[in-house]
Amino acid sequence: MFGKKSIRWFKIFSSVEKAADVLPLNKPVKVEMDGEIVCMVRTPKGYFAFEEFCPHAKAPLIDGWADEHNCFICPYHRYKFDLETGFEKTCGGSALKRYPTEVRADGLFVGKESKGWF
Ligand code: FES
């Protein structure tokens, strides 16, 4: 169907156990997905992937952290982004670009949306 989004999946870790070893709780790690750097964080609610720089003023989000409400905190101005929705909860302005994640039997995958025919 023309114009409908599809998702291409990329294996980031070979197993969930490996992901849990590499990703400390609530602290992001940079990973490469299809030639693009994204941040990944493991929280008690799961695995989340999002853009490398803050949508507010481009702070490097690798220096941020997730809080007990499953929000990600930017280190520069402490804006809080809901990891489930991407919405910014401090001022209600910008939104964090997120990537879907999926735990499968053969690893942890991050998805990238693409438009086109399928
Ligand atoms: S740069 Fe992230 S909140 Fe301002």
PDB file of C-alpha atoms and ligand atoms in Angstrom:
ATOM      1  CA  MET A   1       0.000   0.000   0.000  1.00  0.00           C
ATOM      2  CA  PHE A   2       1.456   3.377  -0.967  1.00  0.00           C
ATOM      3  CA  GLY A   3       2.518   5.687   1.828  1.00  0.00           C
ATOM      4  CA  LYS A   4       1.989   3.199   4.629  1.00  0.00           C
ATOM      5  CA  LYS A   5       4.833   2.996   7.098  1.00  0.00           C
ATOM      6  CA  SER A   6       6.721  -0.213   7.611  1.00  0.00           C
ATOM      7  CA  ILE A   7       9.376  -1.049  10.157  1.00  0.00           C
ATOM      8  CA  ARG A   8      12.779  -2.536   9.433  1.00  0.00           C
ATOM      9  CA  TRP A   9      14.187  -4.363  12.446  1.00  0.00           C
ATOM     10  CA  PHE A  10      17.843  -4.469  13.450  1.00  0.00           C
ATOM     11  CA  LYS A  11      19.319  -6.886  15.960  1.00  0.00           C
ATOM     12  CA  ILE A  12      21.257  -4.880  18.561  1.00  0.00           C
ATOM     13  CA  PHE A  13      21.974  -7.610  21.108  1.00  0.00           C
ATOM     14  CA  SER A  14      22.120 -11.351  20.519  1.00  0.00           C
ATOM     15  CA  SER A  15      20.084 -12.063  23.655  1.00  0.00           C
ATOM     16  CA  VAL A  16      18.185 -10.280  26.396  1.00  0.00           C
ATOM     17  CA  GLU A  17      20.776 -11.499  28.888  1.00  0.00           C
ATOM     18  CA  LYS A  18      23.534  -9.841  26.845  1.00  0.00           C
ATOM     19  CA  ALA A  19      21.491  -6.625  26.683  1.00  0.00           C
ATOM     20  CA  ALA A  20      20.998  -6.649  30.455  1.00  0.00           C
ATOM     21  CA  ASP A  21      24.772  -7.118  30.910  1.00  0.00           C
ATOM     22  CA  VAL A  22      25.632  -4.148  28.682  1.00  0.00           C
ATOM     23  CA  LEU A  23      22.811  -1.772  29.635  1.00  0.00           C
ATOM     24  CA  PRO A  24      22.994  -0.602  33.239  1.00  0.00           C
ATOM     25  CA  LEU A  25      19.623   0.095  34.829  1.00  0.00           C
ATOM     26  CA  ASN A  26      18.368   3.615  33.987  1.00  0.00           C
ATOM     27  CA  LYS A  27      21.599   4.802  32.308  1.00  0.00           C
ATOM     28  CA  PRO A  28      21.752   5.050  28.511  1.00  0.00           C
ATOM     29  CA  VAL A  29      24.260   3.431  26.211  1.00  0.00           C
ATOM     30  CA  LYS A  30      24.911   4.414  22.601  1.00  0.00           C
ATOM     31  CA  VAL A  31      24.319   1.711  20.024  1.00  0.00           C
ATOM     32  CA  GLU A  32      24.536   1.723  16.250  1.00  0.00           C
ATOM     33  CA  MET A  33      21.453   0.926  14.212  1.00  0.00           C
ATOM     34  CA  ASP A  34      21.701   0.928  10.434  1.00  0.00           C
ATOM     35  CA  GLY A  35      24.594   3.418  10.502  1.00  0.00           C
ATOM     36  CA  GLU A  36      22.812   5.716  12.956  1.00  0.00           C
ATOM     37  CA  ILE A  37      23.712   6.257  16.613  1.00  0.00           C
ATOM     38  CA  VAL A  38      20.792   5.933  19.018  1.00  0.00           C
ATOM     39  CA  CYS A  39      20.587   5.798  22.806  1.00  0.00           C
ATOM     40  CA  MET A  40      19.209   2.726  24.538  1.00  0.00           C
ATOM     41  CA  VAL A  41      18.177   2.482  28.138  1.00  0.00           C
ATOM     42  CA  ARG A  42      16.959  -0.403  30.271  1.00  0.00           C
ATOM     43  CA  THR A  43      14.401   0.469  32.939  1.00  0.00           C
ATOM     44  CA  PRO A  44      12.191  -1.719  35.153  1.00  0.00           C
ATOM     45  CA  LYS A  45       9.517  -1.302  32.416  1.00  0.00           C
ATOM     46  CA  GLY A  46      11.650  -2.570  29.546  1.00  0.00           C
ATOM     47  CA  TYR A  47      14.062  -1.473  26.851  1.00  0.00           C
ATOM     48  CA  PHE A  48      13.754   1.893  25.126  1.00  0.00           C
ATOM     49  CA  ALA A  49      15.590   3.454  22.191  1.00  0.00           C
ATOM     50  CA  PHE A  50      15.629   7.132  21.243  1.00  0.00           C
ATOM     51  CA  GLU A  51      17.539   9.846  19.448  1.00  0.00           C
ATOM     52  CA  GLU A  52      21.079  10.750  20.494  1.00  0.00           C
ATOM     53  CA  PHE A  53      20.469  14.477  21.095  1.00  0.00           C
ATOM     54  CA  CYS A  54      17.757  16.292  23.037  1.00  0.00           C
ATOM     55  CA  PRO A  55      14.990  17.865  20.909  1.00  0.00           C
ATOM     56  CA  HIS A  56      15.045  20.990  23.124  1.00  0.00           C
ATOM     57  CA  ALA A  57      18.609  22.296  22.644  1.00  0.00           C
ATOM     58  CA  LYS A  58      20.573  19.285  21.382  1.00  0.00           C
ATOM     59  CA  ALA A  59      22.206  18.168  24.626  1.00  0.00           C
ATOM     60  CA  PRO A  60      23.850  14.743  24.363  1.00  0.00           C
ATOM     61  CA  LEU A  61      21.333  12.430  25.965  1.00  0.00           C
ATOM     62  CA  ILE A  62      24.021   9.874  26.777  1.00  0.00           C
ATOM     63  CA  ASP A  63      24.623  12.008  29.902  1.00  0.00           C
ATOM     64  CA  GLY A  64      20.980  11.762  31.018  1.00  0.00           C
ATOM     65  CA  TRP A  65      19.160   9.111  33.028  1.00  0.00           C
ATOM     66  CA  ALA A  66      15.766   7.476  33.548  1.00  0.00           C
ATOM     67  CA  ASP A  67      13.821   8.174  36.720  1.00  0.00           C
ATOM     68  CA  GLU A  68      11.399   6.105  38.811  1.00  0.00           C
ATOM     69  CA  HIS A  69       8.436   7.291  36.675  1.00  0.00           C
ATOM     70  CA  ASN A  70       9.913   5.829  33.481  1.00  0.00           C
ATOM     71  CA  CYS A  71      10.822   9.285  32.213  1.00  0.00           C
ATOM     72  CA  PHE A  72      14.156  10.149  30.687  1.00  0.00           C
ATOM     73  CA  ILE A  73      15.852  13.263  32.092  1.00  0.00           C
ATOM     74  CA  CYS A  74      17.943  15.488  29.850  1.00  0.00           C
ATOM     75  CA  PRO A  75      21.158  16.551  31.618  1.00  0.00           C
ATOM     76  CA  TYR A  76      21.089  20.198  30.435  1.00  0.00           C
ATOM     77  CA  HIS A  77      17.743  21.659  31.480  1.00  0.00           C
ATOM     78  CA  ARG A  78      16.283  18.570  33.146  1.00  0.00           C
ATOM     79  CA  TYR A  79      13.300  18.246  30.838  1.00  0.00           C
ATOM     80  CA  LYS A  80      11.530  14.933  31.386  1.00  0.00           C
ATOM     81  CA  PHE A  81      10.499  12.778  28.439  1.00  0.00           C
ATOM     82  CA  ASP A  82       8.049   9.938  28.902  1.00  0.00           C
ATOM     83  CA  LEU A  83       9.821   6.876  27.535  1.00  0.00           C
ATOM     84  CA  GLU A  84       6.516   5.232  26.543  1.00  0.00           C
ATOM     85  CA  THR A  85       5.188   8.156  24.490  1.00  0.00           C
ATOM     86  CA  GLY A  86       8.144  10.482  23.935  1.00  0.00           C
ATOM     87  CA  PHE A  87       6.125  13.441  25.236  1.00  0.00           C
ATOM     88  CA  GLU A  88       7.971  16.065  27.206  1.00  0.00           C
ATOM     89  CA  LYS A  89       6.310  16.395  30.629  1.00  0.00           C
ATOM     90  CA  THR A  90       8.017  19.487  32.065  1.00  0.00           C
ATOM     91  CA  CYS A  91       6.749  22.189  29.690  1.00  0.00           C
ATOM     92  CA  GLY A  92       4.708  20.160  27.249  1.00  0.00           C
ATOM     93  CA  GLY A  93       6.782  21.247  24.275  1.00  0.00           C
ATOM     94  CA  SER A  94       9.108  19.076  22.286  1.00  0.00           C
ATOM     95  CA  ALA A  95       8.883  15.321  21.946  1.00  0.00           C
ATOM     96  CA  LEU A  96      11.652  12.772  21.994  1.00  0.00           C
ATOM     97  CA  LYS A  97      12.070  10.749  18.808  1.00  0.00           C
ATOM     98  CA  ARG A  98      11.821   7.130  19.815  1.00  0.00           C
ATOM     99  CA  TYR A  99      12.403   3.828  18.075  1.00  0.00           C
ATOM    100  CA  PRO A 100      10.383   0.691  18.764  1.00  0.00           C
ATOM    101  CA  THR A 101      12.131  -2.146  20.556  1.00  0.00           C
ATOM    102  CA  GLU A 102      11.241  -5.804  20.534  1.00  0.00           C
ATOM    103  CA  VAL A 103      12.488  -8.682  22.633  1.00  0.00           C
ATOM    104  CA  ARG A 104      12.568 -11.910  20.634  1.00  0.00           C
ATOM    105  CA  ALA A 105      13.882 -15.392  21.277  1.00  0.00           C
ATOM    106  CA  ASP A 106      16.971 -14.577  19.208  1.00  0.00           C
ATOM    107  CA  GLY A 107      17.773 -11.147  20.589  1.00  0.00           C
ATOM    108  CA  LEU A 108      16.823  -7.561  21.264  1.00  0.00           C
ATOM    109  CA  PHE A 109      15.802  -5.597  18.178  1.00  0.00           C
ATOM    110  CA  VAL A 110      15.321  -1.905  17.446  1.00  0.00           C
ATOM    111  CA  GLY A 111      13.049  -0.807  14.624  1.00  0.00           C
ATOM    112  CA  LYS A 112      13.304   1.998  12.144  1.00  0.00           C
ATOM    113  CA  GLU A 113      10.246   3.283  10.333  1.00  0.00           C
ATOM    114  CA  SER A 114      10.400   3.539   6.599  1.00  0.00           C
ATOM    115  CA  LYS A 115       7.837   4.624   4.031  1.00  0.00           C
ATOM    116  CA  GLY A 116       7.278   2.886   0.765  1.00  0.00           C
ATOM    117  CA  TRP A 117       5.640   0.085  -1.092  1.00  0.00           C
ATOM    118  CA  PHE A 118       5.120  -3.274   0.467  1.00  0.00           C
TER     119      PHE A 118
HETATM  120  S1  FES B   1      18.794  20.523  25.971  1.00  0.00           S
HETATM  121 FE1  FES B   1      17.598  18.974  26.824  1.00  0.00          FE
HETATM  122  S2  FES B   1      16.208  19.981  28.096  1.00  0.00           S
HETATM  123 FE2  FES B   1      17.338  21.548  27.171  1.00  0.00          FE
END
